[in-house]
Short mmCIF file of C-alpha atoms in Angstrom, two decimals:
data_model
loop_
_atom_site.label_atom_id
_atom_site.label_comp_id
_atom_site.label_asym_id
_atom_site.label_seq_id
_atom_site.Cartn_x
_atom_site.Cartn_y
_atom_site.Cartn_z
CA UNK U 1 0.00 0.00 0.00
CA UNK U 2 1.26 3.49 -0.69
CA UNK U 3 1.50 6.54 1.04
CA UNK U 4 -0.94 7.93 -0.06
CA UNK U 5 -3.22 5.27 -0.17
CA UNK U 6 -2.79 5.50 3.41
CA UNK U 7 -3.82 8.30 4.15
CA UNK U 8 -6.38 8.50 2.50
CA UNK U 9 -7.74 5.37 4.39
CA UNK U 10 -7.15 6.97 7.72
CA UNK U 11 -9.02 10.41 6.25
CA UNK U 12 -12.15 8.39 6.50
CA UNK U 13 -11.98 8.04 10.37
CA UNK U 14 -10.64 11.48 10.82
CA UNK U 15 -13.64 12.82 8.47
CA UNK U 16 -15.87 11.42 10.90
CA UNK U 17 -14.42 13.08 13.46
CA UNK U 18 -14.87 16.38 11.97
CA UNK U 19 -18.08 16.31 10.81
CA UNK U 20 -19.36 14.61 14.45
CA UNK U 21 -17.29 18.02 15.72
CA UNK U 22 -19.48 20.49 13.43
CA UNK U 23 -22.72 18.58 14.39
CA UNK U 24 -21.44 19.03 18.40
CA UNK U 25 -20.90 23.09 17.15
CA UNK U 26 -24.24 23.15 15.36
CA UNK U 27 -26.42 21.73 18.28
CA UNK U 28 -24.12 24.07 21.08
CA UNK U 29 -24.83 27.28 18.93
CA UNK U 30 -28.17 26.55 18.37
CA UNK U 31 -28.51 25.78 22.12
CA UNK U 32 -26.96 29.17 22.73
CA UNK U 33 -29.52 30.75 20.77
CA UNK U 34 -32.21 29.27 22.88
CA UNK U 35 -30.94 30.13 26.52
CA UNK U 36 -30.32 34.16 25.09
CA UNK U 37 -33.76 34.41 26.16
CA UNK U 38 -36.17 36.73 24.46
CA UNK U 39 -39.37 36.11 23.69
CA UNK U 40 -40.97 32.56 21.96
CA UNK U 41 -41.84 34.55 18.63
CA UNK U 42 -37.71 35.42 18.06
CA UNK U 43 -36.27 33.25 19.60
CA UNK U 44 -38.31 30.34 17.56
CA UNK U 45 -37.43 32.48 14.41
CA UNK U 46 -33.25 32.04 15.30
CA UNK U 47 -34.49 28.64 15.95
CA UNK U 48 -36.40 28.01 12.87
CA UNK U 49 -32.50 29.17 11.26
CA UNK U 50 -30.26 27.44 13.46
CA UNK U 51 -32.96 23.81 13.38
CA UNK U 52 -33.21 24.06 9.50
CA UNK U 53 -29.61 24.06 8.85
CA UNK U 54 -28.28 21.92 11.90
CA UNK U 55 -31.53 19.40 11.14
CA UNK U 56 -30.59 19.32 7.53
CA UNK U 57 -26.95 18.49 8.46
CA UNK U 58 -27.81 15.87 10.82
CA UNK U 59 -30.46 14.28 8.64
CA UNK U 60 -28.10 14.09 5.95
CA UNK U 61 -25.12 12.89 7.87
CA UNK U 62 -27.02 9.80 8.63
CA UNK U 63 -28.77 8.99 5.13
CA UNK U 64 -24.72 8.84 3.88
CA UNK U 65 -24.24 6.54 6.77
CA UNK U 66 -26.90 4.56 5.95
CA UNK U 67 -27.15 4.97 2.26
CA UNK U 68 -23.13 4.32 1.53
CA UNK U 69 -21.13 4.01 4.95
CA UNK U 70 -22.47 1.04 6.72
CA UNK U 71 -23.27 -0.84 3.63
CA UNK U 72 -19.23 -0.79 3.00
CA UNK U 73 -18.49 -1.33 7.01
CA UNK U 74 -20.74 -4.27 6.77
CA UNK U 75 -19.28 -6.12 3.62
CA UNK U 76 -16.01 -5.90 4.69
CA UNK U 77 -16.57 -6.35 8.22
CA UNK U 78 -19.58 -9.01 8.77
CA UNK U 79 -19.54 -9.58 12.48
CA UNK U 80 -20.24 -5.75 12.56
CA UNK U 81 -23.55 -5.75 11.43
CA UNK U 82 -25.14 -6.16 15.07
CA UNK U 83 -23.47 -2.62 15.69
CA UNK U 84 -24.63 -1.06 12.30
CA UNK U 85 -28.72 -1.90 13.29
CA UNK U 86 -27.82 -0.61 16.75
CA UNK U 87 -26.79 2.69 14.91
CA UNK U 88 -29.12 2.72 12.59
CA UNK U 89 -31.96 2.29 14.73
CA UNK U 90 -30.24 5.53 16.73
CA UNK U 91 -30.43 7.30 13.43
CA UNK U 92 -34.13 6.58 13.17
CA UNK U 93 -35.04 7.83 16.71
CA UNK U 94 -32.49 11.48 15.96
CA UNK U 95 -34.81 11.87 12.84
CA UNK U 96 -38.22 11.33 14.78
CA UNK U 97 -36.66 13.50 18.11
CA UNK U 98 -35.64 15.97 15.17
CA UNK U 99 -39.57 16.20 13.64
CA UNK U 100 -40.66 16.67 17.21
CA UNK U 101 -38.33 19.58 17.46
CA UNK U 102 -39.70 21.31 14.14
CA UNK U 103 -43.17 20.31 15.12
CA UNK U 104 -42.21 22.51 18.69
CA UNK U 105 -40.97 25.30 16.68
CA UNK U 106 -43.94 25.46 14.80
CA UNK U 107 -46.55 25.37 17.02
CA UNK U 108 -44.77 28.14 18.91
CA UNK U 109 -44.40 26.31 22.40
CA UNK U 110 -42.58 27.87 25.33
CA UNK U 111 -38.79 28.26 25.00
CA UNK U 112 -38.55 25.87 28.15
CA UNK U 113 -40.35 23.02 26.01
CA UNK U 114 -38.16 23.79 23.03
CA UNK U 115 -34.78 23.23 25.50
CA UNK U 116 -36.11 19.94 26.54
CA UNK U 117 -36.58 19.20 23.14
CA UNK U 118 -32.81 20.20 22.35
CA UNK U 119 -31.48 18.91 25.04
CA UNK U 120 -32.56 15.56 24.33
CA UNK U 121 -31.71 15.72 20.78
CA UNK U 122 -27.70 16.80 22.29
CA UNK U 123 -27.91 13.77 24.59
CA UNK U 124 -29.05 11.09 22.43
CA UNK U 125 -26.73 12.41 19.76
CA UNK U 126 -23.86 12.67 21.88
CA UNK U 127 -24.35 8.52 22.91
CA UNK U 128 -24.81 8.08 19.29
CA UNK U 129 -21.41 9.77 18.45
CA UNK U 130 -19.47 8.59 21.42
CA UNK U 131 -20.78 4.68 20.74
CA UNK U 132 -20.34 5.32 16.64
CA UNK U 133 -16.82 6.30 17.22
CA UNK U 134 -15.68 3.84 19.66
CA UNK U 135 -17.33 0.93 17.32
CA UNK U 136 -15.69 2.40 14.25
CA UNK U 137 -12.82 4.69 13.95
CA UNK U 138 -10.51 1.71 13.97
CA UNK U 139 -12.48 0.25 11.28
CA UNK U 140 -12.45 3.09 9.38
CA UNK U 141 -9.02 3.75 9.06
CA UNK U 142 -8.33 0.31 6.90
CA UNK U 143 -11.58 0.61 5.13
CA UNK U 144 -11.66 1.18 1.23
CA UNK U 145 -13.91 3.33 0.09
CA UNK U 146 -13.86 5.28 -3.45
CA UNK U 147 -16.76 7.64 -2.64
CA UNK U 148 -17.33 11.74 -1.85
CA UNK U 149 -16.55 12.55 2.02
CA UNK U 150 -20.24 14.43 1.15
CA UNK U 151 -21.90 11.30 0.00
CA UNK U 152 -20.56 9.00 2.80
CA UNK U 153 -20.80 11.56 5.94
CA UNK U 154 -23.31 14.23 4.23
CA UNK U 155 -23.17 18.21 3.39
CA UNK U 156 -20.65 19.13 6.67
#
């Protein structure tokens, strides 16, 4: 194997890093937007801005899991596929916590309701990451995979 081969193996674990980093950013600034105060009206309009684009990163971070990721994790790795239903059942609970939260920001609810429905979006999220990268960082550093870093861990 090359150099550069190499490396570009061991991007794919340090690409998942960075995008689980921005995700960690996204949900903190949007978080930050919340506890500003103000009243429901603006503060569900920053909300409405921060949700769409930190939802839309989310949600798409997981469909390139699912869609081109774990398909790859599981055909070279097997005895992994246990792990990959664990994490895609995870990804299926985000995206229902995640139409909750837009559902919450619609209806106009108080901002205490919408930081309960943040802050369990950041918890389950953080277990997700923290379980995700523990099960496959290692993997990902030998895995081969000829794909876009955008189509594998979506738009961040």
């Amino acid at each position: 194997m090359t150099d550069r081969e190499t490396t570009r193996l061991i991007v794919w674990s340090s690409e998942l890093r960075r995008v689980h980093r921005r995700l960690r950013d996204a949900v903190r600034v949007t978080q930050e937007a919340l506890s500003g105060g103000g009243d429901v009206e603006h503060v569900g309009r920053d909300l409405l801005l921060y949700c769409h684009g930190f939802c839309a990163a989310l949600d798409g971070h997981h469909r390139g899991e699912d869609r081109a990721l774990f398909p790859a994790i599981e055909e070279a790795h097997p005895d992994l596929a246990p792990v990959l239903r664990a994490l895609e059942q995870d990804h299926s609970m985000i995206s229902h916590l995640l139409t909750e939260l837009r559902a919450a920001l619609d209806h106009a609810v108080s901002t205490d309701d919408l930081d309960r429905h943040l802050g369990g979006i950041a918890a389950i999220m953080e277990s997700h990451f923290r379980y995700e990268e523990q099960q496959l960082l290692t993997v990902l550093e030998g895995l081969e995979l000829d794909a876009a870093v955008t189509d594998v861990l979506g738009p961040l």
